[in-house]
XYZ file of C-alpha atoms in Angstrom:
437
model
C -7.338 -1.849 -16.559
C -4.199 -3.963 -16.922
C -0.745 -2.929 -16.020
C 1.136 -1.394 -18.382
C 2.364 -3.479 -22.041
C 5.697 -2.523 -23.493
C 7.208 -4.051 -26.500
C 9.770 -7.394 -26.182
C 13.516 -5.585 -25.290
C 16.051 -6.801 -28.132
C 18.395 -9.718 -27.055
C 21.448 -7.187 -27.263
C 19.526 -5.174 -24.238
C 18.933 -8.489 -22.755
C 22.655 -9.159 -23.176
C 23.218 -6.243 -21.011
C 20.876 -7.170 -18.155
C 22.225 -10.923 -18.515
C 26.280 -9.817 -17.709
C 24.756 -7.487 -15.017
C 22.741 -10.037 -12.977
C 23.033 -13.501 -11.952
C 20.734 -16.477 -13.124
C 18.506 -16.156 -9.843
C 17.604 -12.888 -10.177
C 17.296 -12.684 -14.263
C 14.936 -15.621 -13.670
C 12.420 -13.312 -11.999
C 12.931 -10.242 -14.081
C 10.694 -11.624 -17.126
C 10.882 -9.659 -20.385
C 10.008 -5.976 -21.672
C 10.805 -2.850 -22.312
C 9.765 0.574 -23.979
C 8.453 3.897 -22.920
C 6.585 4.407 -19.877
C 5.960 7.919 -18.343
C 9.415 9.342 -16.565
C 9.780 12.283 -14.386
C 8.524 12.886 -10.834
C 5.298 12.983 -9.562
C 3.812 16.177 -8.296
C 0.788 17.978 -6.872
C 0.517 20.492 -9.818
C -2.082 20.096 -11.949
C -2.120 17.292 -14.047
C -5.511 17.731 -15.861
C -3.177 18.130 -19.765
C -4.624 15.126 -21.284
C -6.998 14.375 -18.855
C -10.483 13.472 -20.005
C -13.118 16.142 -18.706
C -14.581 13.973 -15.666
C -11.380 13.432 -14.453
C -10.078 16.802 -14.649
C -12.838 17.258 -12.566
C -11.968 14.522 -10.044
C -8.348 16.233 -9.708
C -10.075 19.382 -8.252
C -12.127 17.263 -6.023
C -9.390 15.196 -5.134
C -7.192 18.773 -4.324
C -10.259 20.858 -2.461
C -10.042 21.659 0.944
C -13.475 22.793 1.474
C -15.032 19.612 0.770
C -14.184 19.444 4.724
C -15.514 19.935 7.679
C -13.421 23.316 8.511
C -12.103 23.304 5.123
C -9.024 22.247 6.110
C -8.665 18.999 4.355
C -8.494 17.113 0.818
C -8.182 13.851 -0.405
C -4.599 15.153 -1.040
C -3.957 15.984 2.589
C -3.527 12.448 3.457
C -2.457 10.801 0.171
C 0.781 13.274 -0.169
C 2.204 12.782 -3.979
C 6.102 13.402 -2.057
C 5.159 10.310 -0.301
C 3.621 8.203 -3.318
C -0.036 9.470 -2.495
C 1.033 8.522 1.074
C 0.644 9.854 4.741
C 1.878 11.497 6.665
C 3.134 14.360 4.611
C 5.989 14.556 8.446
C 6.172 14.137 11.706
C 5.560 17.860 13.518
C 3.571 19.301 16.113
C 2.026 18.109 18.940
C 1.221 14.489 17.817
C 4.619 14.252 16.205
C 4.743 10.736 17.380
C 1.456 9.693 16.174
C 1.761 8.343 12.287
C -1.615 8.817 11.709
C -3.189 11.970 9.818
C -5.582 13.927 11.848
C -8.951 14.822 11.245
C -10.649 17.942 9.216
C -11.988 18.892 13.427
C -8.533 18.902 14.271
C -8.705 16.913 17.403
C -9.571 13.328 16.128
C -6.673 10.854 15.078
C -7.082 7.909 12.350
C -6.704 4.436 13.667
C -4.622 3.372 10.324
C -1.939 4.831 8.075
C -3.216 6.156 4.848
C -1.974 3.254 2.084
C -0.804 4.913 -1.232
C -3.321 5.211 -3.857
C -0.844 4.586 -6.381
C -1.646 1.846 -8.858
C -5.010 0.709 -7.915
C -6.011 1.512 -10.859
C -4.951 -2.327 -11.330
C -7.016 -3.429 -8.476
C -9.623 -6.012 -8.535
C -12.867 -6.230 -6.208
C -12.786 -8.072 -3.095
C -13.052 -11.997 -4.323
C -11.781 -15.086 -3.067
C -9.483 -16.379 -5.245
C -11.537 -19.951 -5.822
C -15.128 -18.639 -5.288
C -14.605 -20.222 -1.491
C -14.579 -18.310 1.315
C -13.461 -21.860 3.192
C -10.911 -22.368 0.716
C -9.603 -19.377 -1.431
C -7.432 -16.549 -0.820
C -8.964 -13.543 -0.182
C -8.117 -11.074 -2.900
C -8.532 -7.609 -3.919
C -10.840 -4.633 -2.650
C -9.489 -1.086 -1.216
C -8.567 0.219 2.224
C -6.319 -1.959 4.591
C -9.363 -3.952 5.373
C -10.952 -4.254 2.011
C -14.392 -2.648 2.501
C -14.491 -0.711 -0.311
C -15.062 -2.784 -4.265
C -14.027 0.033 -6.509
C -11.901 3.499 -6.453
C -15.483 5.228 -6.905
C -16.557 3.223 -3.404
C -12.756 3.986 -1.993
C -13.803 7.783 -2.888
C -16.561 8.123 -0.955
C -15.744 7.459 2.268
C -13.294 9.989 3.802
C -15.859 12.732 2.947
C -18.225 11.463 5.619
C -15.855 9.549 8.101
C -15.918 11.712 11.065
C -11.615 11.134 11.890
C -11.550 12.480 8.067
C -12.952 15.761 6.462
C -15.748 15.121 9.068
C -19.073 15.707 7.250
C -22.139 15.418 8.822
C -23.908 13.678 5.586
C -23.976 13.702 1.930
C -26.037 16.906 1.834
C -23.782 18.566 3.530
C -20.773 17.365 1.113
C -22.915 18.545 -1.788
C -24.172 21.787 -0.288
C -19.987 22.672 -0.693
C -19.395 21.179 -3.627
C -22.243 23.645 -5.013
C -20.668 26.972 -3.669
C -16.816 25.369 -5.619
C -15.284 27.581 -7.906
C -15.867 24.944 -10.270
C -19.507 23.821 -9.606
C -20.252 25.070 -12.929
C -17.681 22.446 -14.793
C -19.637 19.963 -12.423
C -23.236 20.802 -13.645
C -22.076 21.059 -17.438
C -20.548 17.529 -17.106
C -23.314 16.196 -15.243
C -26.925 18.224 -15.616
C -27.996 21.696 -14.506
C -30.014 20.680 -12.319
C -27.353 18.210 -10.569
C -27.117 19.729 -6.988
C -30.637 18.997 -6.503
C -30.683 15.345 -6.196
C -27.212 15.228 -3.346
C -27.054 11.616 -3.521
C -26.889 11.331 -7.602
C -24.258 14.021 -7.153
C -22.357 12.586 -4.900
C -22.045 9.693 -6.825
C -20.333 11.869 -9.553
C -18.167 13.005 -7.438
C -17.066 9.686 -6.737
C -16.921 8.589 -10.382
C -14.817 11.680 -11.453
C -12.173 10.863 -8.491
C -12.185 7.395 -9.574
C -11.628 8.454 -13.294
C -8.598 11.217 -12.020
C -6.789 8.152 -10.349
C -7.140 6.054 -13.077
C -6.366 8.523 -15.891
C -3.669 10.505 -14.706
C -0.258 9.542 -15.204
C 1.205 10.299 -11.588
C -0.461 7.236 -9.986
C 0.927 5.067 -12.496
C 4.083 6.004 -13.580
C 6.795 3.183 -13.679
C 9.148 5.248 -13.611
C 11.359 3.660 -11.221
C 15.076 2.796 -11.479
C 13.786 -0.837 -11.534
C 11.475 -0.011 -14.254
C 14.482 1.187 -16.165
C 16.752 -1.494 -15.423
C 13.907 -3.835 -16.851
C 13.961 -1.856 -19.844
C 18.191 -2.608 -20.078
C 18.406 1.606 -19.818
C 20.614 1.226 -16.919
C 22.293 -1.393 -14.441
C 21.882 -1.683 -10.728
C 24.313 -1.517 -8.031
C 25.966 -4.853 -6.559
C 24.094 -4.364 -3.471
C 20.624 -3.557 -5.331
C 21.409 -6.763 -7.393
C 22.244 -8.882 -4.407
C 19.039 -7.510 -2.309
C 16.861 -8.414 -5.527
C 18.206 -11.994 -5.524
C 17.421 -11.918 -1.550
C 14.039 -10.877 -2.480
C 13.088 -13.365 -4.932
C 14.618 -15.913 -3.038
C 11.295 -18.227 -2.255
C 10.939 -21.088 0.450
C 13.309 -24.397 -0.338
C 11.326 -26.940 1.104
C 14.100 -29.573 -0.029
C 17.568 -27.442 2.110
C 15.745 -24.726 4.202
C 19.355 -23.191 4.622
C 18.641 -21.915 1.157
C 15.140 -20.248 2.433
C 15.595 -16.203 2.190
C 13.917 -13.473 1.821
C 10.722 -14.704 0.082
C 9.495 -11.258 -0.564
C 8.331 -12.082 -4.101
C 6.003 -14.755 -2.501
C 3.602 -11.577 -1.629
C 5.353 -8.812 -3.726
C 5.736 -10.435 -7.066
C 8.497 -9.076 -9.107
C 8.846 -9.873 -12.638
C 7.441 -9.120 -15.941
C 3.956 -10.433 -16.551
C 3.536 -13.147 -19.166
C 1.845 -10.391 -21.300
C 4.309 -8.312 -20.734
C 3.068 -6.141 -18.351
C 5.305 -4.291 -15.549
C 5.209 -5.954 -12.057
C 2.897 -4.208 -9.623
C 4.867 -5.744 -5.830
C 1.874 -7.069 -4.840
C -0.817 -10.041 -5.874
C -3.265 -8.198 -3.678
C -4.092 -10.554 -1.269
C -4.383 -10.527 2.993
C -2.189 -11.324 5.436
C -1.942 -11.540 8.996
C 1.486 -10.664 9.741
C 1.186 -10.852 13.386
C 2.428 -6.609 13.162
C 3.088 -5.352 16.837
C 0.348 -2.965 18.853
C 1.227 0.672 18.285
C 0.642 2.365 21.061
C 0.638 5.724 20.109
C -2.552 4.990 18.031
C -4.057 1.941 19.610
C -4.206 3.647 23.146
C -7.268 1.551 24.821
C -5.309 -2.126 25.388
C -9.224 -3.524 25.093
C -9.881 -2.523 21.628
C -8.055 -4.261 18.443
C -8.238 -3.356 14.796
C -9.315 -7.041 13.454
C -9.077 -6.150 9.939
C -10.304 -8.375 6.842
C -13.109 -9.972 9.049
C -14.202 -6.709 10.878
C -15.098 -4.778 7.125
C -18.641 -4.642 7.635
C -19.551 -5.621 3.901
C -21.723 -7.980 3.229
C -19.494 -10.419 1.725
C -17.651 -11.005 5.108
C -20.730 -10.385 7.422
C -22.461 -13.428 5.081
C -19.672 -16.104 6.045
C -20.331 -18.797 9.023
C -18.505 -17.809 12.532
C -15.489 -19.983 11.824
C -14.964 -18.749 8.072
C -15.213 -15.134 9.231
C -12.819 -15.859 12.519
C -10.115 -17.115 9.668
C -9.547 -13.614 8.883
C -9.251 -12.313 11.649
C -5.915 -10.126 11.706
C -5.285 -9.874 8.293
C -4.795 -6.780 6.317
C -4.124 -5.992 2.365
C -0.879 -6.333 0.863
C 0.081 -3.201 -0.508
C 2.523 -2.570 -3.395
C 5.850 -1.515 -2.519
C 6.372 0.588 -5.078
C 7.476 4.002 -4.121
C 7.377 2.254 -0.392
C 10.425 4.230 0.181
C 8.933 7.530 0.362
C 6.854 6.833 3.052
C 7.832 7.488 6.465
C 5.744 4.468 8.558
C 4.646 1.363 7.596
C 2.038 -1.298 8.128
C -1.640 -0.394 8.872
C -1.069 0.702 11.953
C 2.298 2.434 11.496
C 4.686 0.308 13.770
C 7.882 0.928 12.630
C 9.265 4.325 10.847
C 12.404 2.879 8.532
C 12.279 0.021 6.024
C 15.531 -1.351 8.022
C 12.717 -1.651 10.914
C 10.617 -3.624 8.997
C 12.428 -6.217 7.229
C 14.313 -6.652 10.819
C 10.698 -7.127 12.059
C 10.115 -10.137 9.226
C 13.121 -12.094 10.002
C 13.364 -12.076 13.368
C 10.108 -11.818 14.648
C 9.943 -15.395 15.695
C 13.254 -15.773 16.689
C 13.412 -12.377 19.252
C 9.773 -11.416 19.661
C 10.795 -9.464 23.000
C 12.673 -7.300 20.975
C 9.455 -6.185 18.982
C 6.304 -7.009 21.129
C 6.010 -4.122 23.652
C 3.319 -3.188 26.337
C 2.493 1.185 26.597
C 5.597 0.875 29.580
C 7.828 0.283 26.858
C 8.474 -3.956 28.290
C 8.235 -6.668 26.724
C 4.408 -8.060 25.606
C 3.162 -10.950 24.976
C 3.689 -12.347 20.840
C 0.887 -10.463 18.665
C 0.025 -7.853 21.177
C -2.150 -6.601 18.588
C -4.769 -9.143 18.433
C -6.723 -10.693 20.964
C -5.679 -14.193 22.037
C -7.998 -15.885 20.172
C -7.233 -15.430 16.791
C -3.689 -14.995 17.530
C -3.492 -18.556 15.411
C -3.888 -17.026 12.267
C -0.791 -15.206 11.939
C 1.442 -16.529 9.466
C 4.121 -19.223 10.801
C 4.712 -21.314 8.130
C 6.170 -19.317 5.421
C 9.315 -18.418 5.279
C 10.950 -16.175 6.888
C 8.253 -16.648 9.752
C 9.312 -20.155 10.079
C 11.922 -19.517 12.468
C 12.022 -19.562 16.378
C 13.920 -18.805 19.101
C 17.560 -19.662 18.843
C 17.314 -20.363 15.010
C 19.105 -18.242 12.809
C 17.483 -15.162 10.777
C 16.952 -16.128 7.366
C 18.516 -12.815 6.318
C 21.629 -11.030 7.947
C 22.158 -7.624 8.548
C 24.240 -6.640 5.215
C 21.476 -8.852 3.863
C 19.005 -6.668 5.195
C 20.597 -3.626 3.972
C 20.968 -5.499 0.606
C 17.365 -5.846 0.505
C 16.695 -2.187 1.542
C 18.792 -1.118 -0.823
C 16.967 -2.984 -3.669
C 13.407 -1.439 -2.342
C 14.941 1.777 -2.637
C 14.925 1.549 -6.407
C 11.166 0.767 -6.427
C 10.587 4.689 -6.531
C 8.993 6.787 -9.446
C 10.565 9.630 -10.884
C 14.259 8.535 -11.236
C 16.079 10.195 -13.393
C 19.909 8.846 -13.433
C 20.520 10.081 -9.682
C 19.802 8.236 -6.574
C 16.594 9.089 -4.639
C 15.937 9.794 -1.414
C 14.540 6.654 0.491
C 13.452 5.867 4.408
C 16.302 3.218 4.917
């Protein structure tokens, strides 16, 4: 599936976007235009339009008694109000914890849950040259990119026991059988379906995989972005000076220049075929993000990532190949990022302020970010073990700073740049929407 076409925008709309921005930013806004879904997303049924397998995977996706103690869905950790998100808010007892909790109600997840929005443009994990020595390491689903496909992504959560906690596949299917619509499920797929679990189960993995890449709310480009690329509206002056910021890449001639570099990871222009930019080439990095403490509570454990999948691709490589990714987690799109209300893997930080502060002065005041569970400072990249501690980006910018140098972007820059990621969310409709600044 490729992202979505639209046809060339006439040079008088062009005009428009030309007296509205200045040369950097038009030169990474590409061409295009046309009519992609609007509106907000939702959690109503979206099954108008939807072929029969994936109607099917939206009541999968939506049932709660697929769990455990039937107290948990795909949906209750993929939240459409937070672009198929988590967490849905911060209450109750683990109010501090950004991680969703388990169908057994006492277990925690080790990671945020990443939005399932637009993966339907995903790739399997690859590196980029065919060399694990070599490429960049590319594509695949979850933070660490175990699973190949959104059928593989599917599976897992039913049987993970900090998810919807069951004991095995018979058990998943044993439910499924007793659904209100197990009968749509044998029609689609044989009467006699529920007798062989494991063939079932991998229908019900297909049909989720078809309802995420069918229906229109995980793919909507309906942003104010989106629009502005389509010359139906203009952004602000601080929207236009944060996209600048963001496209800015590294000047290896007057590093003065260097900026935000955002689009280095995130690109941000119309594709060459026209397609709509997606905010991220889906590759790894290892960002070097702090420890969170209220989820990574044992100081001898570390969440390693990339290297640490378990598939058979990364167990395969040679010690040294496999120790190079070591730390580094999947770059997620940042479309509708600011619905969300933490961010990285691991949940870190809880405002998009927070985080761009984080990638322009982590080198330069890494006290100010690297804590120990007494709140004092930490050693730099608490959250990996000192030996692969090396891999965390340095060199690009704005990591290629250090103490006493000056941040490559300034506070109103910052809030220039916030501003801009605020208009990366679906469902806008004329009016400013609400975004985690």
């Amino acid at each position: 599936m490729s992202p979505v076409l639209f046809p060339p925008l006439p040079r008088a709309s062009w005009r428009l976007i030309l007296a509205a921005s200045a040369s950097l930013i038009l030169s990474a806004c590409g061409g295009g235009g046309g009519g992609a879904p609007s509106g907000s997303s939702s959690s109503t049924s979206q099954s108008v339009g939807l072929t029969a397998q994936a109607a099917l995977g939206e009541k999968i996706f939506k049932d709660t008694s697929l769990s455990l103690n039937g107290n948990q869905s795909c949906a209750s950790c993929h939240v459409a109000e937070r672009g198929h998100a988590g967490p849905l808010q911060f209450v109750g007892p683990n109010s501090d914890i950004p991680t969703e909790p388990g169908s057994d109600g006492v277990s925690l997840g080790g990671r945020m849950s990443p939005s399932i929005r637009y993966l339907a443009f995903n790739k399997p994990f690859r590196f980029e040259d065919g060399s694990p020595a070599t490429g960049t390491p590319t594509g695949g689903l979850f933070w660490d990119g175990r699973a190949a496909t959104l059928a593989d992504q599917g599976k897992g959560p039913f049987l993970n026991p900090k998810e919807m906690a069951n004991a095995d596949v018979a058990t998943v299917i044993a439910k499924l059988a007793n659904a209100t619509y197990a009968g749509e499920f044998k029609a689609l797929n044989g009467q006699a379906i529920f007798d062989d679990p494991d063939a079932a189960f991998e229908r019900v993995a297909l049909a989720l995989q078809a309802f995420e890449k069918e229906s229109p709310e995980f793919s909507r480009f309906s942003s104010k972005y989106d629009a502005f690329l389509r010359g139906q509206t203009s952004l602000s002056a601080s929207e236009l000076r944060g996209l600048a910021l963001f496209n800015t890449r590294d000047n290896e001639t007057d590093p003065s220049k260097n900026k935000g570099n955002c689009v280095a990871c995130h690109p941000s222009a119309i594709g060459k075929d026209g397609s709509f930019p997606l905010f991220t080439d889906f590759s790894y990095d290892a960002l070097g993000v702090p420890r969170n403490w209220n989820v990574a509570t044992n100081p001898a454990q570390f969440d390693l990532g990339l290297c640490d999948n378990g598939t058979d691709t990364i167990n395969a490589l040679n010690a040294s190949s496999k120790a190079a990714l070591c730390g580094k987690f999947k770059v997620p799109s940042l479309r509708n990022v600011g619905l969300r209300k933490a961010f990285f893997h691991n949940g870190r930080f809880t405002s998009l302020t927070d985080v761009v502060t984080f990638y322009v002065q982590r080198d330069i005041n890494p006290d100010q970010f690297y804590l120990d569970a007494h709140n004092q400072p930490d050693v730099k990249f608490n959250d990996l073990p000192p030996a692969y501690r090396g891999n965390v980006n340095t060199t690009e910018g704005p990591y290629n700073r250090g103490p006493g140098d000056s941040p490559a972007l300034s506070p109103a820059e910052i809030a220039d740049v916030v501003n801009f990621l605020c208009t990366l969310t679906d469902g806008w409709a004329g009016s400013d929407l609400a975004c985690q600044r």
